[in-house]
Coordinates of C-alpha atoms and ligand atoms in Angstrom, one line a residue:
Chain D
M245 CA 0.0 0.3 0.1
T246 CA 1.2 3.4 -0.8
D247 CA 1.9 6.0 1.8
I248 CA -0.3 9.1 1.8
L249 CA 1.6 12.1 3.3
I250 CA -0.5 15.0 5.1
H251 CA 0.9 18.2 5.9
V252 CA -0.5 18.7 9.6
E253 CA -1.1 22.3 10.8
I254 CA -0.5 23.5 14.3
S255 CA -2.5 25.6 16.3
P256 CA -1.4 28.4 18.5
D257 CA -2.3 25.9 21.4
G258 CA 0.0 23.1 20.1
T259 CA -2.4 20.9 19.0
P260 CA -3.1 19.4 15.5
A261 CA -5.8 22.1 13.4
S262 CA -9.5 21.7 13.0
N263 CA -9.8 19.8 9.8
T264 CA -6.5 17.2 10.4
G265 CA -9.1 14.7 11.1
H266 CA -10.8 15.7 7.7
L267 CA -7.6 14.6 5.3
L268 CA -6.6 11.9 7.1
A269 CA -10.0 10.0 6.5
L270 CA -9.2 11.0 3.2
A271 CA -5.8 9.7 3.4
R272 CA -7.3 6.6 4.3
G273 CA -9.2 6.1 1.3
L274 CA -6.3 6.1 -0.6
G275 CA -3.2 4.7 1.2
R276 CA -1.1 4.4 4.9
P277 CA -2.0 7.7 6.4
V278 CA 1.6 9.2 7.4
A279 CA 1.0 12.4 9.4
V280 CA 3.9 15.1 8.7
A281 CA 4.7 18.1 10.5
A282 CA 7.3 20.8 11.7
V283 CA 7.4 21.8 15.5
G284 CA 9.5 23.9 17.5
P285 CA 12.6 22.1 19.0
D286 CA 11.0 23.0 22.6
D287 CA 7.3 22.0 21.6
G288 CA 6.3 18.2 22.5
A289 CA 6.9 16.2 19.5
V290 CA 5.6 12.9 21.1
P291 CA 2.4 14.7 22.7
L292 CA 1.7 15.6 19.1
G293 CA 2.3 12.2 17.6
Q294 CA -0.2 10.7 20.2
A295 CA -2.7 13.1 19.3
L296 CA -2.1 12.7 15.4
G297 CA -2.5 8.7 16.4
A298 CA -6.2 9.6 18.0
L299 CA -7.1 11.0 14.6
G300 CA -6.1 7.8 12.8
A301 CA -2.4 8.8 11.6
Q302 CA -0.4 5.2 11.5
V303 CA 2.7 6.9 11.1
C304 CA 3.7 10.3 12.4
F305 CA 6.9 12.0 10.9
I306 CA 7.4 14.8 13.0
A307 CA 10.5 17.6 12.1
Q308 CA 12.2 20.0 14.8
T309 CA 13.5 23.2 13.8
E310 CA 13.4 26.7 14.9
A311 CA 12.1 27.9 11.9
A312 CA 8.7 26.0 13.1
T313 CA 8.3 28.9 15.6
N314 CA 9.4 32.1 14.2
T315 CA 8.9 32.0 10.5
I316 CA 5.7 31.5 8.2
A317 CA 5.0 28.0 7.5
G318 CA 8.4 27.6 8.9
G319 CA 9.7 24.2 8.1
G320 CA 6.9 22.6 6.5
T321 CA 8.1 22.3 3.0
E322 CA 11.5 20.8 4.6
A323 CA 9.8 18.3 6.9
L324 CA 7.6 17.2 3.6
Q325 CA 11.0 16.9 1.3
A326 CA 12.4 15.0 4.1
A327 CA 9.5 12.5 4.0
L328 CA 9.2 12.1 0.7
E329 CA 13.0 10.9 1.0
R330 CA 11.8 8.2 3.5
F331 CA 8.5 7.0 2.6
D332 CA 7.4 5.8 -0.9
A333 CA 4.6 8.2 -1.1
S334 CA 2.4 9.1 -4.1
T335 CA 0.5 11.8 -3.0
V336 CA 0.9 14.5 -0.3
L337 CA -2.3 16.2 1.0
C338 CA -2.6 19.7 2.6
A339 CA -5.7 21.8 3.9
S340 CA -6.4 24.8 1.3
T341 CA -5.3 27.4 4.0
P342 CA -2.8 30.4 3.8
D343 CA 0.4 27.8 4.9
G344 CA -1.0 24.7 3.1
R345 CA -0.6 26.4 -0.2
E346 CA 2.3 27.9 0.4
V347 CA 4.2 24.5 1.6
L348 CA 2.8 22.9 -1.5
A349 CA 3.7 25.5 -3.8
R350 CA 7.3 25.0 -2.7
L351 CA 7.4 21.7 -2.6
A352 CA 5.9 21.3 -6.3
I353 CA 8.7 23.3 -7.2
R354 CA 11.6 21.6 -5.2
T355 CA 10.4 18.4 -6.2
D356 CA 9.0 19.0 -9.6
A357 CA 5.6 17.8 -8.8
R358 CA 2.3 18.8 -10.1
L359 CA -0.7 19.9 -8.2
L360 CA -4.4 19.2 -8.0
L361 CA -5.9 22.2 -6.6
E362 CA -9.4 22.6 -4.6
A363 CA -10.2 19.1 -4.4
Q364 CA -13.5 18.4 -2.6
T365 CA -13.4 14.4 -3.0
L366 CA -10.4 12.1 -3.8
R367 CA -10.5 8.5 -5.3
L368 CA -8.4 5.9 -7.0
A369 CA -8.9 4.5 -10.4
G370 CA -6.1 1.7 -10.4
E371 CA -2.9 3.5 -9.8
Q372 CA -4.4 7.0 -10.9
L373 CA -5.5 9.7 -8.3
I374 CA -8.9 11.9 -9.1
A375 CA -10.0 14.5 -7.7
S376 CA -13.5 16.6 -7.9
H377 CA -13.7 20.0 -7.9
S378 CA -16.5 22.4 -6.8
V379 CA -15.9 25.1 -10.1
F380 CA -17.5 28.9 -10.5
G381 CA -19.2 28.9 -7.2
G382 CA -20.8 25.6 -7.3
N383 CA -22.2 25.9 -11.0
Y384 CA -20.0 23.0 -12.1
T385 CA -18.5 19.7 -10.8
T386 CA -15.3 18.5 -12.3
E387 CA -12.7 15.5 -11.7
S388 CA -9.4 15.8 -12.8
T389 CA -6.2 14.2 -12.5
L390 CA -2.0 14.3 -12.7
G391 CA 0.4 12.9 -15.6
S392 CA 2.8 13.1 -12.7
S393 CA 3.7 10.4 -10.6
L394 CA 3.5 12.5 -7.5
A395 CA 0.4 14.0 -6.7
L396 CA 0.4 17.5 -4.5
V397 CA -3.5 17.9 -3.6
T398 CA -4.8 21.3 -1.6
V399 CA -7.9 19.8 -0.2
A400 CA -10.7 22.6 -0.3
S401 CA -13.5 20.3 1.3
S402 CA -13.8 19.5 5.1
G403 CA -16.0 18.2 8.1
T404 CA -15.6 14.2 7.4
Q405 CA -15.1 12.7 10.7
P406 CA -11.2 11.1 11.5
P407 CA -10.9 7.5 10.8
A408 CA -10.6 5.0 13.6
A409 CA -8.0 6.1 16.5
I410 CA -4.6 4.2 15.9
D411 CA -3.4 3.8 20.0
A412 CA 0.6 3.3 19.2
P413 CA 1.3 5.4 16.0
E414 CA 5.0 5.0 14.9
I415 CA 6.4 8.4 15.7
I416 CA 9.7 9.4 14.3
I417 CA 11.1 12.8 15.3
E418 CA 14.1 14.0 13.2
T419 CA 15.9 17.8 14.0
L420 CA 16.0 19.6 10.4
A421 CA 18.1 22.6 9.4
V422 CA 16.2 25.6 7.7
N423 CA 17.2 28.5 6.2
E424 CA 15.2 31.2 7.7
T425 CA 15.3 33.7 5.1
G426 CA 11.5 33.9 4.9
C427 CA 8.5 36.1 6.3
S428 CA 8.9 36.4 9.9
L429 CA 6.2 35.9 12.6
Q430 CA 6.2 39.2 15.3
D431 CA 3.0 38.6 16.7
F432 CA -0.6 36.6 17.1
T433 CA -3.7 38.0 18.2
Q434 CA -6.3 35.5 18.5
A435 CA -9.9 36.3 17.3
Q436 CA -12.7 36.7 19.6
S437 CA -15.2 34.5 19.3
R438 CA -17.5 32.3 21.3
A439 CA -15.4 29.4 21.9
E440 CA -18.4 26.7 21.4
R441 CA -19.7 28.0 18.0
P442 CA -18.9 25.7 15.3
E443 CA -16.6 26.5 12.2
L444 CA -18.2 28.2 9.5
R445 CA -17.1 25.7 7.0
G446 CA -18.4 22.5 7.7
A447 CA -20.9 23.5 9.9
Q448 CA -24.5 21.6 10.0
I449 CA -26.4 24.8 9.7
V450 CA -24.9 28.3 9.0
V451 CA -26.8 31.6 9.8
S452 CA -25.9 34.7 7.5
G453 CA -26.5 38.3 7.9
G454 CA -26.0 40.9 5.7
R455 CA -26.3 44.6 4.8
G456 CA -30.1 44.8 6.4
L457 CA -28.9 44.4 9.7
A458 CA -27.8 48.2 9.5
S459 CA -25.1 47.9 12.1
Q460 CA -22.7 46.1 14.3
E461 CA -24.8 46.1 17.2
N462 CA -28.0 44.7 15.5
F463 CA -25.5 42.1 14.1
S464 CA -26.1 40.8 17.5
L465 CA -29.3 39.2 16.6
I466 CA -27.5 37.0 13.7
E467 CA -25.1 35.6 16.5
D468 CA -28.1 35.0 18.6
L469 CA -29.8 33.1 16.5
A470 CA -26.7 31.0 15.3
D471 CA -26.1 30.0 18.8
S472 CA -29.4 29.3 19.2
L473 CA -29.2 26.7 16.4
K474 CA -25.8 25.9 17.2
A475 CA -25.2 27.3 14.0
G476 CA -21.9 28.6 12.1
L477 CA -22.0 32.4 11.5
G478 CA -21.9 34.0 8.4
A479 CA -22.0 37.0 6.2
S480 CA -22.6 39.0 3.2
R481 CA -19.7 41.0 2.0
A482 CA -21.7 44.6 2.7
A483 CA -21.6 43.3 5.9
V484 CA -18.2 42.6 6.1
D485 CA -17.0 45.8 4.6
A486 CA -19.6 47.9 6.7
G487 CA -17.5 46.1 9.9
Y488 CA -20.5 44.2 11.3
V489 CA -18.3 41.3 11.3
E490 CA -14.6 39.7 10.6
Q491 CA -14.1 39.0 7.4
S492 CA -13.2 35.7 8.3
H493 CA -17.1 35.0 8.1
Q494 CA -17.5 36.3 4.5
V495 CA -19.2 33.6 2.3
G496 CA -19.4 33.9 -1.1
Q497 CA -17.1 34.0 -4.2
T498 CA -14.2 35.8 -2.1
G499 CA -15.0 34.3 0.9
V500 CA -15.7 31.1 2.6
S501 CA -17.8 28.3 0.5
V502 CA -20.4 26.4 2.9
S503 CA -22.4 23.6 2.0
P504 CA -24.7 23.0 5.0
Q505 CA -27.9 21.4 5.4
L506 CA -29.5 24.3 6.0
Y507 CA -28.4 28.2 5.3
L508 CA -30.3 30.7 6.5
A509 CA -29.8 34.2 4.7
V510 CA -31.3 37.2 6.8
G511 CA -30.8 40.6 5.2
I512 CA -29.1 39.2 2.2
S513 CA -30.1 40.6 -1.3
G514 CA -28.8 37.0 -2.8
A515 CA -25.9 39.1 -5.2
I516 CA -24.7 36.2 -7.7
Q517 CA -21.1 36.2 -5.6
H518 CA -23.1 35.5 -2.8
L519 CA -24.8 32.3 -4.1
A520 CA -21.2 31.4 -5.3
G521 CA -20.6 30.4 -1.7
M522 CA -23.9 28.9 -0.8
Q523 CA -25.9 27.6 -3.4
T524 CA -25.2 23.9 -2.7
A525 CA -26.5 23.8 0.6
K526 CA -29.2 21.3 1.2
R527 CA -32.0 23.8 2.2
I528 CA -31.9 27.6 2.1
V529 CA -34.1 29.9 3.9
A530 CA -34.2 33.7 3.4
I531 CA -35.1 36.3 5.4
N532 CA -36.2 39.7 3.1
R533 CA -38.3 42.6 3.3
D534 CA -38.0 42.7 -0.6
E535 CA -40.1 40.5 -2.0
N536 CA -38.2 40.9 -5.2
A537 CA -34.6 40.2 -3.8
P538 CA -32.8 37.4 -6.0
I539 CA -32.2 34.9 -2.6
F540 CA -35.8 34.3 -3.1
S541 CA -35.6 32.6 -6.5
I542 CA -33.1 30.0 -4.7
A543 CA -34.6 29.6 -1.4
D544 CA -36.9 26.5 -0.1
F545 CA -38.7 28.8 2.3
G546 CA -38.9 32.3 2.1
I547 CA -40.4 35.0 4.4
V548 CA -41.1 38.5 3.0
G549 CA -40.8 40.6 5.9
D550 CA -38.8 43.0 8.5
L551 CA -35.8 40.5 9.9
F552 CA -36.2 43.3 13.2
Q553 CA -39.5 41.6 13.7
I554 CA -38.8 38.4 12.6
L555 CA -35.2 37.4 14.4
P556 CA -36.1 38.1 18.0
Q557 CA -39.3 35.7 17.9
L558 CA -37.5 33.2 16.2
T559 CA -34.9 33.1 18.4
E560 CA -36.7 32.7 21.3
Q561 CA -38.7 29.7 19.8
I562 CA -36.1 28.4 19.0
Q563 CA -34.4 28.2 22.5
A564 CA -37.7 27.5 23.9
K565 CA -37.9 24.0 21.6
R566 CA -34.1 23.4 22.8
S567 CA -34.7 24.0 26.4
V568 CA -38.0 21.5 26.5
S569 CA -36.4 18.8 24.0
A570 CA -32.9 18.8 26.9
G571 CA -35.3 19.1 29.8
Chain X
M32 CA 11.5 51.4 -5.7
K33 CA 10.2 49.2 -8.8
I34 CA 6.8 47.2 -7.9
A35 CA 5.7 44.5 -10.1
V36 CA 1.9 43.7 -10.2
L37 CA 0.5 40.7 -11.5
I38 CA -2.6 41.0 -13.1
K39 CA -5.2 38.3 -14.0
Q40 CA -7.6 38.2 -16.7
V41 CA -10.9 36.6 -15.3
P42 CA -14.8 35.7 -16.8
D43 CA -16.5 38.6 -14.7
T44 CA -18.6 37.1 -11.9
E45 CA -21.6 39.3 -12.4
E46 CA -22.5 37.0 -15.2
P47 CA -22.9 33.7 -15.2
R48 CA -19.7 31.7 -15.9
K49 CA -19.5 29.1 -18.4
L50 CA -17.4 25.8 -18.8
A51 CA -16.8 24.7 -22.2
A52 CA -16.7 20.9 -22.9
S53 CA -13.2 20.6 -22.5
G54 CA -13.9 21.7 -18.8
H55 CA -12.0 25.2 -19.2
L56 CA -13.5 28.2 -19.4
D57 CA -15.4 28.7 -22.4
R58 CA -13.9 32.2 -23.4
N59 CA -16.2 32.9 -26.3
E60 CA -19.1 32.9 -23.6
A61 CA -17.5 35.4 -21.1
E62 CA -17.2 38.9 -20.4
L63 CA -13.3 38.9 -19.3
I64 CA -12.5 41.8 -16.9
A65 CA -9.2 42.4 -14.8
D66 CA -9.7 40.3 -11.9
E67 CA -10.6 42.7 -8.7
I68 CA -8.2 41.0 -6.6
T69 CA -5.3 42.0 -8.5
E70 CA -6.6 45.6 -9.0
R71 CA -6.9 45.2 -5.3
A72 CA -3.0 44.5 -5.3
L73 CA -2.2 47.3 -7.8
E74 CA -4.1 49.6 -5.3
V75 CA -1.3 48.7 -3.0
A76 CA 1.5 49.5 -5.4
L77 CA -0.3 52.7 -6.3
K78 CA -0.6 53.9 -2.6
V79 CA 3.0 53.7 -2.1
K80 CA 3.7 55.4 -5.6
D81 CA 1.2 57.9 -4.3
G82 CA 3.9 58.7 -1.3
D83 CA 7.0 58.4 -3.3
K84 CA 6.5 59.6 -7.1
K85 CA 10.0 57.9 -7.8
T86 CA 8.3 54.2 -7.6
E87 CA 7.8 52.9 -10.6
I88 CA 5.0 49.9 -11.4
I89 CA 5.1 47.7 -13.7
A90 CA 2.0 45.6 -14.5
V91 CA 2.3 42.0 -15.5
T92 CA -0.1 39.2 -17.2
L93 CA 0.0 35.9 -18.7
G94 CA -2.6 35.6 -21.1
P95 CA -4.0 35.8 -24.8
G96 CA -4.1 38.6 -27.0
S97 CA -7.5 39.9 -25.1
A98 CA -5.8 40.2 -21.8
T99 CA -4.3 43.4 -23.3
D100 CA -7.7 45.3 -21.8
A101 CA -6.3 43.8 -18.3
L102 CA -3.2 45.9 -18.6
R103 CA -4.5 49.0 -20.5
K104 CA -6.7 49.3 -17.6
A105 CA -3.8 49.1 -14.9
L106 CA -2.1 51.5 -16.9
S107 CA -5.0 53.6 -17.1
L108 CA -5.0 53.2 -12.9
G109 CA -1.0 54.7 -12.9
A110 CA 1.0 52.1 -13.6
D111 CA 4.1 52.7 -15.6
S112 CA 4.6 50.1 -18.2
A113 CA 3.0 46.4 -18.3
M114 CA 4.5 43.3 -19.7
H115 CA 2.4 40.7 -21.9
I116 CA 3.3 37.2 -22.0
Q117 CA 1.4 35.5 -24.7
D118 CA 2.2 32.3 -26.7
E119 CA 0.0 29.6 -28.2
S120 CA 2.2 26.6 -26.4
L121 CA 1.2 28.3 -22.7
A122 CA -2.5 28.2 -23.2
G123 CA -3.7 26.1 -20.9
S124 CA -1.0 26.3 -18.5
D125 CA -1.5 25.1 -15.1
A126 CA -0.2 26.4 -11.8
V127 CA 3.4 25.3 -12.2
S128 CA 3.3 26.3 -15.8
T129 CA 2.1 29.8 -14.9
A130 CA 4.5 30.4 -12.2
R131 CA 7.8 29.3 -14.2
A132 CA 6.6 31.6 -17.0
L133 CA 6.0 34.7 -14.9
A134 CA 9.2 33.9 -12.7
E135 CA 11.1 34.2 -15.8
A136 CA 9.6 37.7 -16.9
L137 CA 10.1 39.2 -13.5
R138 CA 13.6 38.1 -13.5
K139 CA 13.9 40.6 -16.8
I140 CA 12.0 42.9 -14.3
D141 CA 14.0 42.6 -11.3
A142 CA 11.5 44.2 -9.2
D143 CA 11.9 44.8 -5.2
A144 CA 8.6 43.9 -4.4
I145 CA 6.5 41.3 -6.6
L146 CA 2.4 41.9 -5.8
A147 CA -0.2 39.3 -6.6
G148 CA -3.9 38.7 -5.5
G149 CA -3.9 36.1 -3.1
E150 CA -6.4 33.8 -4.9
S151 CA -8.0 34.5 -8.4
T152 CA -11.9 34.1 -8.7
D153 CA -11.8 31.7 -11.6
G154 CA -8.9 29.0 -10.3
R155 CA -9.2 29.9 -6.6
G156 CA -6.2 28.0 -6.3
G157 CA -3.9 30.5 -4.3
V158 CA -0.7 28.6 -5.1
V159 CA 1.0 30.9 -8.5
P160 CA 2.6 33.7 -6.5
A161 CA 4.3 31.3 -4.0
M162 CA 5.7 29.0 -6.8
V163 CA 7.2 32.2 -8.4
A164 CA 8.4 33.2 -5.0
E165 CA 10.4 29.6 -4.4
L166 CA 11.4 29.9 -8.2
L167 CA 12.9 32.9 -7.9
G168 CA 14.6 32.3 -4.4
L169 CA 12.6 35.4 -2.5
P170 CA 10.4 34.8 0.8
F171 CA 6.8 34.9 0.4
A172 CA 4.7 37.2 2.1
G173 CA 0.4 36.3 2.0
P174 CA -2.4 36.5 2.3
L175 CA -2.2 39.7 3.6
A176 CA -5.0 41.7 4.7
A177 CA -3.1 45.3 5.9
V178 CA 0.3 46.0 4.0
D179 CA 2.9 48.7 5.1
F180 CA 6.1 49.3 3.0
E181 CA 8.9 50.8 5.7
G182 CA 12.0 51.2 3.7
S183 CA 13.4 47.8 2.7
K184 CA 11.1 45.6 4.3
V185 CA 7.2 45.3 4.6
T186 CA 5.1 44.5 7.5
G187 CA 1.2 43.1 7.2
Q188 CA -1.4 41.1 8.9
R189 CA -2.2 37.9 7.7
P190 CA -5.4 36.4 8.8
V191 CA -5.3 32.7 9.8
A192 CA -7.3 30.2 11.6
G193 CA -8.2 31.5 15.3
G194 CA -6.8 35.0 14.6
N195 CA -4.5 37.5 12.7
Q196 CA -0.5 37.1 12.3
Q197 CA 1.6 40.1 12.4
V198 CA 4.6 39.3 9.8
S199 CA 7.5 41.0 8.4
V200 CA 9.6 40.6 5.4
G201 CA 12.5 41.7 3.8
L202 CA 12.5 43.3 0.4
P203 CA 12.8 41.8 -2.2
A204 CA 10.0 39.4 -1.7
V205 CA 6.6 38.3 -3.5
L206 CA 3.4 39.6 -1.5
T207 CA -0.1 38.5 -2.0
V208 CA -3.3 40.6 -0.5
T209 CA -6.8 39.6 0.6
E210 CA -9.9 41.9 -0.5
S211 CA -9.5 43.5 3.2
V212 CA -6.5 46.0 1.9
G213 CA -9.4 48.3 0.4
E214 CA -11.0 49.3 -2.7
A215 CA -9.2 49.8 -6.0
R216 CA -9.4 53.7 -7.4
F217 CA -11.5 54.4 -10.4
P218 CA -9.6 55.2 -13.4
K219 CA -9.9 59.1 -14.6
F220 CA -10.1 60.5 -18.2
K221 CA -6.3 61.8 -18.1
G222 CA -5.1 58.2 -16.9
I223 CA -7.2 56.6 -19.9
M224 CA -5.7 59.1 -22.4
T225 CA -1.6 58.5 -21.1
A226 CA -2.5 54.9 -20.7
K227 CA -2.7 54.7 -24.4
R228 CA 1.1 56.4 -24.6
K229 CA 2.6 53.8 -22.0
P230 CA 4.6 50.6 -23.7
I231 CA 3.5 47.2 -23.2
N232 CA 6.6 44.7 -23.4
A233 CA 5.8 41.4 -25.5
E234 CA 7.5 38.4 -24.4
D235 CA 6.5 34.6 -25.8
A236 CA 7.8 31.5 -24.6
A237 CA 11.2 31.7 -26.9
S238 CA 12.3 34.9 -25.2
L239 CA 11.7 33.4 -21.9
G240 CA 13.4 30.3 -22.5
L241 CA 10.2 28.4 -21.8
T242 CA 9.4 25.1 -23.0
V243 CA 5.7 23.9 -21.7
D244 CA 5.2 20.4 -20.3
H245 CA 1.6 19.7 -20.5
A246 CA 1.8 16.2 -20.3
T247 CA 2.5 16.2 -16.9
G248 CA 0.3 18.8 -15.6
N249 CA -3.5 18.8 -14.7
R250 CA -5.8 17.4 -16.9
V251 CA -9.6 17.9 -16.7
L252 CA -11.6 14.3 -17.1
S253 CA -15.3 15.2 -16.8
S254 CA -17.3 18.4 -16.0
A255 CA -21.2 18.2 -14.7
V256 CA -23.6 21.2 -14.3
R257 CA -25.4 21.5 -11.6
P258 CA -28.6 21.4 -12.0
P259 CA -30.5 24.6 -11.2
R260 CA -32.3 25.5 -8.1
S261 CA -35.5 26.8 -8.2
S262 CA -37.9 28.4 -5.2
G263 CA -39.9 27.2 -2.8
Q264 CA -42.5 28.6 -0.9
I265 CA -42.2 32.5 -0.3
I266 CA -44.8 33.8 2.3
Q267 CA -45.3 37.0 3.8
D268 CA -45.0 37.7 6.9
E269 CA -48.5 38.3 8.7
G270 CA -47.5 37.5 12.1
D271 CA -47.3 34.0 12.0
A272 CA -44.5 33.7 9.5
V273 CA -42.1 32.7 12.2
Q274 CA -44.3 29.8 13.4
R275 CA -44.7 28.7 9.9
L276 CA -41.0 28.6 9.7
I277 CA -40.6 26.2 12.5
A278 CA -42.9 24.0 11.1
Y279 CA -41.1 24.2 7.9
L280 CA -37.9 23.4 9.7
E281 CA -39.4 20.5 12.1
S282 CA -40.9 19.0 9.2
E283 CA -37.8 18.7 7.3
Q284 CA -36.1 17.6 10.5
L285 CA -33.6 20.5 10.2
I286 CA -34.3 21.3 14.0
Ligands
FAD68 C1 -15.2 39.8 -7.4 C2 -16.3 40.0 -6.4 C3 -16.2 39.4 -5.4 C4 -17.4 39.5 -4.4 N1 -17.8 38.5 -3.5 C5 -18.4 38.4 -2.1 C6 -18.6 37.2 -1.4 O1 -17.8 36.4 -1.2 N2 -19.6 37.1 -0.7 C7 -20.9 38.4 -0.9 O2 -21.9 38.4 0.0 N3 -20.7 39.3 -1.6 C8 -19.5 39.5 -2.6 N4 -19.6 40.3 -3.4 C9 -20.4 41.6 -3.6 C10 -21.7 41.5 -4.0 O3 -22.1 41.6 -5.3 C11 -22.5 42.4 -3.1 O4 -22.7 43.3 -3.3 C12 -23.2 41.8 -1.7 O5 -23.4 40.4 -1.4 C13 -24.2 42.6 -1.1 O6 -24.4 42.1 0.5 P1 -26.0 42.1 0.9 O7 -27.0 41.4 0.3 O8 -25.7 41.8 2.5 O9 -26.3 43.9 0.5 P2 -27.5 44.2 -0.3 O10 -27.3 43.8 -1.6 O11 -27.5 45.7 0.4 O12 -28.6 43.4 0.3 C14 -29.4 43.9 1.3 C15 -30.4 43.5 1.8 O13 -30.9 43.4 2.7 C16 -32.4 43.8 2.7 N5 -33.1 44.4 4.3 C17 -32.9 46.0 4.6 N6 -33.4 46.1 5.4 C18 -34.0 44.9 6.2 C19 -35.3 44.7 7.1 N7 -35.4 45.5 8.1 N8 -35.8 43.5 7.2 C20 -35.8 42.3 5.8 N9 -34.8 42.5 5.1 C21 -34.1 44.0 5.2 C22 -32.9 44.4 1.3 O14 -34.0 44.6 0.9 C23 -31.6 43.7 0.4 O15 -32.2 42.8 -0.2 C24 -18.7 40.3 -4.6 C25 -18.6 41.3 -5.7 C26 -17.6 40.9 -6.5 C27 -17.4 42.6 -7.4

């Protein structure tokens, strides 16, 4: 069985980034998952290896380098290069994040390999790796493959449960010398968010607010509804531009693409670039006071009305239902 | 200071975009424009030039003849010159081939900073600028939500999962931006007139010493259109809308 290398990103608290389990699940479908990470010399490599085992990694290759502590994406490319020499790998997976993209871009040039970009799913046809992609905001689904023997894949999807835990993964720790002339990390400011809220990408329910909310204070109506439904928090670009909410919540062409069971669009007109990020949702509910708003043309259920009347009642009734079913 | 800005021509996102049977963009069907994110990258360079008139800005693109329009737009906004890489053999280039062509062109320009969009609205791959950095042996910083030029270095904000990184990079470097850097300016009449006299230098595969290997690159196997969505039940709020919405969500087992 061929080895599938996974570029593991490390969160500021030292644990594997949230969609590592998803990457390991994809890898398990293709071969033997080998988790590859770069950490600082003093970071606990063994606990990290165990955490990766718990997410289904059979082998963990952990490179220790100063670069991982003070440079952006530091040591990620070098760790994968070292792993490629040690393992007989056909594929390298990373998440489509800033770090993942930089690491695989550099690796492609260094190893003369080619990339499958923004993969949704991965499958093997014989020896051939085939990726599916969502194109032009979900208007098309395409499949593509490579002519090269080594495939580097950036993964756009998320949310799969990790494969079964491996109790005693093989943990290999190596010290790497990395040339630190890159982009240096000066500081990190943690985003303020309610900890228990699910991540937007991968959430089962997404509640999004638009310019119709009219102010940053009012946007808390959207946050309250989202929290009553245990939903991810989304927004239109107009809401982000107006400063109601941080850019990381933007859904659409130039924001996050989501495909939840339920998407609730409130005070959002439904511009084509917004639809590009949510039109593959299973069910779409829209609340808008303009009956001609384009969002209604793709909504499964729509209310023509004033969001300021509707939202407080809706949140209250959902909370009441939750407490009844919980009690 | 010399700044090269990578400009990409893409189908306008205002219109439904179509794939041809080959799985590639149907260029005949599309209204092509300069990708908004590359104009925002250009805006970052123009702000540097606003502060220091000696700044030289070169707009660079790889694309067919039609991409000249995107370069003219960049020139009308204030870029000093442009470079257009155009060659039949480069059509359909994947990320690696695109990066190789851009890197060879950028070697000729020898800029202090190379600016680009973090990801295009058509491909959304977001890997070409970092490949260019690797090919040129330069540091890479991106995508940045705020960019500050301070002498021989650049500092910026890099949004990542869970927060914001403050980063610093020495020049020369390759930098990419997110749309948070702000909107691009509009061309003025005078800019449009002077753009016509600004030079667009042509390069092709031979002049850049490129041999393109499409065989190992990405190949589209199939493409399927998503069936159109239709609209469902739309109600006027007459006081009972919340009740009816909750009934709907329950009937669909969504709550
Ligand atoms: C290159 C490019 C990329 C883009 N990328 C994105 C993207 O990723 N995501 C995105 O969202 N947009 C994107 N846009 C912007 C997009 O074109 C729209 O401008 C944006 O989506 C509009 O946001 P909105 O619906 O919140 O605002 P508006 O279009 O202003 O709509 C506000 C809506 O709120 C309703 N409303 C107002 N008050 C109330 C009330 N009291 N009760 C009920 N309803 C009310 C109004 O009827 C209206 O329909 C992009 C544009 C471009 C050019």
